[in-house]
mmCIF file of C-alpha atoms in Angstrom:
data_model
loop_
_atom_site.group_PDB
_atom_site.id
_atom_site.type_symbol
_atom_site.label_atom_id
_atom_site.label_comp_id
_atom_site.label_asym_id
_atom_site.label_seq_id
_atom_site.Cartn_x
_atom_site.Cartn_y
_atom_site.Cartn_z
ATOM 1 C CA UNK A 233 5.641 8.335 -21.129
ATOM 2 C CA UNK A 234 6.094 5.227 -23.016
ATOM 3 C CA UNK A 235 4.380 2.230 -21.504
ATOM 4 C CA UNK A 236 3.252 -1.412 -22.802
ATOM 5 C CA UNK A 237 0.630 -3.308 -20.824
ATOM 6 C CA UNK A 238 2.213 -6.909 -20.315
ATOM 7 C CA UNK A 239 0.439 -10.312 -19.992
ATOM 8 C CA UNK A 240 0.646 -11.675 -16.498
ATOM 9 C CA UNK A 241 3.753 -14.257 -16.967
ATOM 10 C CA UNK A 242 5.791 -12.196 -19.748
ATOM 11 C CA UNK A 243 8.856 -10.529 -19.126
ATOM 12 C CA UNK A 244 9.097 -6.850 -18.746
ATOM 13 C CA UNK A 245 11.748 -4.366 -18.988
ATOM 14 C CA UNK A 246 11.442 -1.097 -17.146
ATOM 15 C CA UNK A 247 13.577 1.920 -17.460
ATOM 16 C CA UNK A 248 13.821 4.724 -14.423
ATOM 17 C CA UNK A 249 14.803 7.457 -14.528
ATOM 18 C CA UNK A 250 16.590 9.762 -11.213
ATOM 19 C CA UNK A 251 17.312 13.324 -11.440
ATOM 20 C CA UNK A 252 20.226 13.856 -8.940
ATOM 21 C CA UNK A 253 20.832 17.109 -7.000
ATOM 22 C CA UNK A 254 24.075 18.299 -8.141
ATOM 23 C CA UNK A 255 26.788 17.679 -6.019
ATOM 24 C CA UNK A 256 25.170 14.374 -4.690
ATOM 25 C CA UNK A 257 26.441 12.522 -7.210
ATOM 26 C CA UNK A 258 28.547 10.118 -4.967
ATOM 27 C CA UNK A 259 25.698 9.577 -2.098
ATOM 28 C CA UNK A 260 23.332 8.912 -4.878
ATOM 29 C CA UNK A 261 25.922 6.193 -6.834
ATOM 30 C CA UNK A 262 26.504 4.280 -3.035
ATOM 31 C CA UNK A 263 22.839 4.204 -2.704
ATOM 32 C CA UNK A 264 22.024 2.672 -6.050
ATOM 33 C CA UNK A 265 24.603 -0.137 -4.827
ATOM 34 C CA UNK A 266 22.120 -0.853 -1.821
ATOM 35 C CA UNK A 267 18.703 -0.795 -3.371
ATOM 36 C CA UNK A 268 20.038 -3.091 -6.518
ATOM 37 C CA UNK A 269 21.217 -5.476 -3.750
ATOM 38 C CA UNK A 270 17.661 -5.502 -2.083
ATOM 39 C CA UNK A 271 15.703 -5.468 -5.821
ATOM 40 C CA UNK A 272 18.051 -8.932 -6.500
ATOM 41 C CA UNK A 273 16.476 -10.613 -3.639
ATOM 42 C CA UNK A 274 12.958 -10.010 -4.873
ATOM 43 C CA UNK A 275 11.242 -12.768 -6.440
ATOM 44 C CA UNK A 276 11.424 -12.608 -10.163
ATOM 45 C CA UNK A 277 14.236 -10.321 -10.749
ATOM 46 C CA UNK A 278 16.475 -11.037 -13.514
ATOM 47 C CA UNK A 279 18.654 -8.156 -13.495
ATOM 48 C CA UNK A 280 19.297 -4.681 -12.826
ATOM 49 C CA UNK A 281 21.657 -2.087 -14.352
ATOM 50 C CA UNK A 282 22.473 1.647 -14.371
ATOM 51 C CA UNK A 283 23.963 4.098 -16.604
ATOM 52 C CA UNK A 284 25.777 6.934 -15.816
ATOM 53 C CA UNK A 285 24.877 10.442 -17.634
ATOM 54 C CA UNK A 286 26.310 12.206 -20.491
ATOM 55 C CA UNK A 287 25.742 15.168 -19.151
ATOM 56 C CA UNK A 288 24.010 16.864 -16.178
ATOM 57 C CA UNK A 289 22.088 14.889 -13.317
ATOM 58 C CA UNK A 290 19.937 12.058 -14.730
ATOM 59 C CA UNK A 291 20.677 8.511 -14.217
ATOM 60 C CA UNK A 292 18.726 5.496 -15.590
ATOM 61 C CA UNK A 293 17.861 2.259 -13.723
ATOM 62 C CA UNK A 294 17.139 -0.724 -16.482
ATOM 63 C CA UNK A 295 15.418 -3.321 -14.181
ATOM 64 C CA UNK A 296 13.935 -6.790 -15.714
ATOM 65 C CA UNK A 297 11.743 -8.922 -14.551
ATOM 66 C CA UNK A 298 10.167 -12.199 -14.928
ATOM 67 C CA UNK A 299 6.473 -10.769 -15.430
ATOM 68 C CA UNK A 300 4.305 -7.409 -14.925
ATOM 69 C CA UNK A 301 2.814 -8.877 -11.288
ATOM 70 C CA UNK A 302 5.928 -9.433 -9.646
ATOM 71 C CA UNK A 303 7.885 -6.045 -11.287
ATOM 72 C CA UNK A 304 4.700 -4.314 -9.704
ATOM 73 C CA UNK A 305 5.044 -6.074 -6.334
ATOM 74 C CA UNK A 306 8.704 -4.539 -5.940
ATOM 75 C CA UNK A 307 7.326 -1.367 -7.307
ATOM 76 C CA UNK A 308 5.003 -1.061 -4.369
ATOM 77 C CA UNK A 309 6.773 -2.716 -1.821
ATOM 78 C CA UNK A 310 7.898 -1.330 1.564
ATOM 79 C CA UNK A 311 11.454 -1.932 0.843
ATOM 80 C CA UNK A 312 11.866 0.064 -2.242
ATOM 81 C CA UNK A 313 9.595 2.738 -0.419
ATOM 82 C CA UNK A 314 12.386 2.622 2.456
ATOM 83 C CA UNK A 315 15.380 2.910 0.321
ATOM 84 C CA UNK A 316 13.517 6.131 -1.663
ATOM 85 C CA UNK A 317 12.968 7.799 1.956
ATOM 86 C CA UNK A 318 16.461 7.542 2.179
ATOM 87 C CA UNK A 319 17.539 9.996 -0.359
ATOM 88 C CA UNK A 320 14.945 12.562 -0.552
ATOM 89 C CA UNK A 321 17.312 15.091 -0.307
ATOM 90 C CA UNK A 322 19.574 13.967 -2.642
ATOM 91 C CA UNK A 323 17.165 12.758 -5.826
ATOM 92 C CA UNK A 324 13.782 12.688 -7.649
ATOM 93 C CA UNK A 325 12.684 9.792 -9.518
ATOM 94 C CA UNK A 326 11.376 11.348 -12.797
ATOM 95 C CA UNK A 327 8.073 9.103 -12.906
ATOM 96 C CA UNK A 328 6.818 10.953 -16.262
ATOM 97 C CA UNK A 329 9.684 9.302 -18.099
ATOM 98 C CA UNK A 330 8.975 5.462 -16.521
ATOM 99 C CA UNK A 331 9.001 3.357 -19.484
ATOM 100 C CA UNK A 332 8.175 -0.771 -19.989
ATOM 101 C CA UNK A 333 9.068 -3.083 -22.772
ATOM 102 C CA UNK A 334 7.691 -6.661 -23.027
ATOM 103 C CA UNK A 335 8.487 -9.563 -24.860
ATOM 104 C CA UNK A 336 10.291 -9.014 -28.098
ATOM 105 C CA UNK A 337 10.067 -5.215 -27.679
ATOM 106 C CA UNK A 338 13.030 -4.623 -25.998
ATOM 107 C CA UNK A 339 14.253 -1.452 -27.502
ATOM 108 C CA UNK A 340 14.031 1.971 -25.654
ATOM 109 C CA UNK A 341 15.105 5.398 -25.508
ATOM 110 C CA UNK A 342 16.686 6.915 -22.968
ATOM 111 C CA UNK A 343 14.392 9.896 -21.670
ATOM 112 C CA UNK A 344 16.210 13.339 -21.561
ATOM 113 C CA UNK A 345 18.731 12.437 -24.028
ATOM 114 C CA UNK A 346 19.771 12.393 -27.595
ATOM 115 C CA UNK A 347 20.229 8.613 -27.307
ATOM 116 C CA UNK A 348 17.247 7.221 -29.364
ATOM 117 C CA UNK A 349 16.418 3.189 -30.263
ATOM 118 C CA UNK A 350 18.285 2.363 -33.185
ATOM 119 C CA UNK A 351 17.396 2.012 -36.507
ATOM 120 C CA UNK A 352 14.474 -0.296 -37.866
ATOM 121 C CA UNK A 353 16.962 -2.160 -40.063
ATOM 122 C CA UNK A 354 19.642 -2.996 -36.607
ATOM 123 C CA UNK A 355 16.458 -4.189 -35.099
ATOM 124 C CA UNK A 356 15.331 -6.051 -38.101
ATOM 125 C CA UNK A 357 19.291 -7.564 -38.119
ATOM 126 C CA UNK A 358 19.250 -8.464 -34.778
ATOM 127 C CA UNK A 359 15.661 -10.494 -34.679
ATOM 128 C CA UNK A 360 17.530 -11.920 -38.304
ATOM 129 C CA UNK A 361 20.687 -13.235 -35.917
ATOM 130 C CA UNK A 362 18.050 -14.322 -33.415
ATOM 131 C CA UNK A 363 15.581 -16.807 -35.724
ATOM 132 C CA UNK A 364 18.045 -17.838 -38.264
ATOM 133 C CA UNK A 365 19.365 -20.892 -35.996
ATOM 134 C CA UNK A 366 16.224 -21.907 -34.720
ATOM 135 C CA UNK A 367 14.612 -21.635 -38.329
ATOM 136 C CA UNK A 368 17.339 -24.121 -39.517
ATOM 137 C CA UNK A 369 17.341 -26.298 -36.216
ATOM 138 C CA UNK A 370 13.399 -26.564 -36.959
ATOM 139 C CA UNK A 371 13.942 -27.580 -40.661
ATOM 140 C CA UNK A 372 16.066 -30.126 -39.844
ATOM 141 C CA UNK A 373 14.897 -31.681 -36.764
ATOM 142 C CA UNK A 374 11.347 -31.312 -36.761
ATOM 143 C CA UNK A 375 10.132 -30.402 -40.688
ATOM 144 C CA UNK A 376 11.221 -34.629 -41.991
ATOM 145 C CA UNK A 377 8.941 -35.587 -39.370
ATOM 146 C CA UNK A 378 5.776 -33.608 -40.068
ATOM 147 C CA UNK A 379 5.408 -34.373 -43.644
ATOM 148 C CA UNK A 380 2.292 -36.417 -43.675
ATOM 149 C CA UNK A 381 0.229 -33.769 -41.412
ATOM 150 C CA UNK A 382 -2.418 -31.483 -42.563
ATOM 151 C CA UNK A 383 -0.940 -28.435 -43.856
ATOM 152 C CA UNK A 384 -2.480 -26.455 -41.130
ATOM 153 C CA UNK A 385 -1.146 -28.332 -38.334
ATOM 154 C CA UNK A 386 2.262 -28.206 -40.022
ATOM 155 C CA UNK A 387 2.051 -24.668 -40.274
ATOM 156 C CA UNK A 388 1.648 -24.096 -36.604
ATOM 157 C CA UNK A 389 4.463 -26.015 -35.553
ATOM 158 C CA UNK A 390 7.225 -23.480 -36.865
ATOM 159 C CA UNK A 391 5.622 -20.324 -34.876
ATOM 160 C CA UNK A 392 4.868 -22.670 -31.713
ATOM 161 C CA UNK A 393 8.310 -23.504 -31.488
ATOM 162 C CA UNK A 394 9.878 -20.291 -32.675
ATOM 163 C CA UNK A 395 7.916 -17.650 -31.212
ATOM 164 C CA UNK A 396 8.148 -18.737 -27.475
ATOM 165 C CA UNK A 397 11.993 -19.620 -27.752
ATOM 166 C CA UNK A 398 12.671 -15.822 -29.486
ATOM 167 C CA UNK A 399 9.978 -13.874 -26.862
ATOM 168 C CA UNK A 400 11.590 -15.465 -23.750
ATOM 169 C CA UNK A 401 14.870 -16.629 -24.395
ATOM 170 C CA UNK A 402 17.210 -15.001 -27.544
ATOM 171 C CA UNK A 403 15.813 -11.715 -27.893
ATOM 172 C CA UNK A 404 16.389 -10.344 -24.605
ATOM 173 C CA UNK A 405 19.947 -11.267 -24.749
ATOM 174 C CA UNK A 406 20.558 -10.118 -27.863
ATOM 175 C CA UNK A 407 19.207 -6.294 -27.283
ATOM 176 C CA UNK A 408 21.342 -6.340 -24.066
ATOM 177 C CA UNK A 409 24.311 -7.108 -26.162
ATOM 178 C CA UNK A 410 23.240 -5.116 -28.945
ATOM 179 C CA UNK A 411 22.418 -2.091 -26.377
ATOM 180 C CA UNK A 412 26.007 -1.800 -25.826
ATOM 181 C CA UNK A 413 26.799 -0.989 -29.277
ATOM 182 C CA UNK A 414 24.176 1.666 -29.586
ATOM 183 C CA UNK A 415 24.049 3.308 -26.708
ATOM 184 C CA UNK A 416 27.711 5.212 -25.808
ATOM 185 C CA UNK A 417 26.552 5.588 -21.993
ATOM 186 C CA UNK A 418 28.566 3.590 -19.806
ATOM 187 C CA UNK A 419 27.031 1.342 -16.948
ATOM 188 C CA UNK A 420 27.831 2.418 -13.820
ATOM 189 C CA UNK A 421 30.265 0.783 -11.603
ATOM 190 C CA UNK A 422 30.043 0.401 -7.919
ATOM 191 C CA UNK A 423 32.393 -1.144 -5.690
ATOM 192 C CA UNK A 424 31.652 -4.261 -3.330
ATOM 193 C CA UNK A 425 30.398 -2.973 0.214
ATOM 194 C CA UNK A 426 32.961 -5.874 1.471
ATOM 195 C CA UNK A 427 36.162 -5.626 -0.072
ATOM 196 C CA UNK A 428 36.161 -2.473 -2.491
ATOM 197 C CA UNK A 429 36.727 -4.474 -5.538
ATOM 198 C CA UNK A 430 34.790 -2.959 -8.442
ATOM 199 C CA UNK A 431 31.701 -4.161 -10.247
ATOM 200 C CA UNK A 432 30.136 -4.278 -13.557
ATOM 201 C CA UNK A 433 26.944 -2.419 -14.122
ATOM 202 C CA UNK A 434 26.695 -1.868 -10.320
ATOM 203 C CA UNK A 435 26.948 -5.579 -9.654
ATOM 204 C CA UNK A 436 28.996 -5.989 -6.264
ATOM 205 C CA UNK A 437 31.215 -9.055 -7.379
ATOM 206 C CA UNK A 438 31.461 -10.702 -3.710
ATOM 207 C CA UNK A 439 27.821 -10.359 -2.725
ATOM 208 C CA UNK A 440 25.871 -13.389 -3.015
ATOM 209 C CA UNK A 441 21.842 -13.162 -4.161
ATOM 210 C CA UNK A 442 19.638 -14.574 -0.979
ATOM 211 C CA UNK A 443 16.368 -16.392 -1.326
ATOM 212 C CA UNK A 444 14.881 -14.229 0.675
ATOM 213 C CA UNK A 445 14.101 -10.549 1.549
ATOM 214 C CA UNK A 446 16.767 -10.339 4.984
ATOM 215 C CA UNK A 447 19.546 -8.693 2.724
ATOM 216 C CA UNK A 448 17.204 -5.924 2.494
ATOM 217 C CA UNK A 449 16.551 -5.653 6.332
ATOM 218 C CA UNK A 450 19.824 -5.891 7.247
ATOM 219 C CA UNK A 451 20.706 -2.963 4.682
ATOM 220 C CA UNK A 452 17.937 -1.118 6.039
ATOM 221 C CA UNK A 453 19.017 -0.914 9.339
#
């Protein structure tokens, strides 16, 4: 199991793996629709994606949360436990293969498959594409105004501006875009419960995101 200890307030991405019993795949995919809606109503949730298996009966959920504390609140919640009890005879979470990454460390390998994290040159290229525009912007807009500052203070401006932008805004989005190119798996598409229209990545195209947990209670009824 590969995990990273996240500091409070640092974005975290977690990969959960599920082993589905043969012949129960459709029931499991219907279940993912409901638990995904429930997870998105929790504070700090920034997205849930499901990946279908290449072969066999393993499914992977990619969860992104604003920080480790709020992710833990979801993982330990009664709502999540309730959803898990509903599929005790359908699937089992493979807890030993749970992975978490934080900040700019947003690459991971899917457990139990031949799909590995991309080579380091692709990571370097992705980081360069994210860093270069902001480096250029800092050099153009900020550096000319700091020429009279002490060297140590001028040197601090660049990382103080660039690192938070890369960690919290740029790299998570670039990594999600790059993941499409490095992983042959397709996102799981689930139908909308209201009208049957498909939604990409497990999203329901007609459901709204509630500011509280009322949706979880309705789905649990």
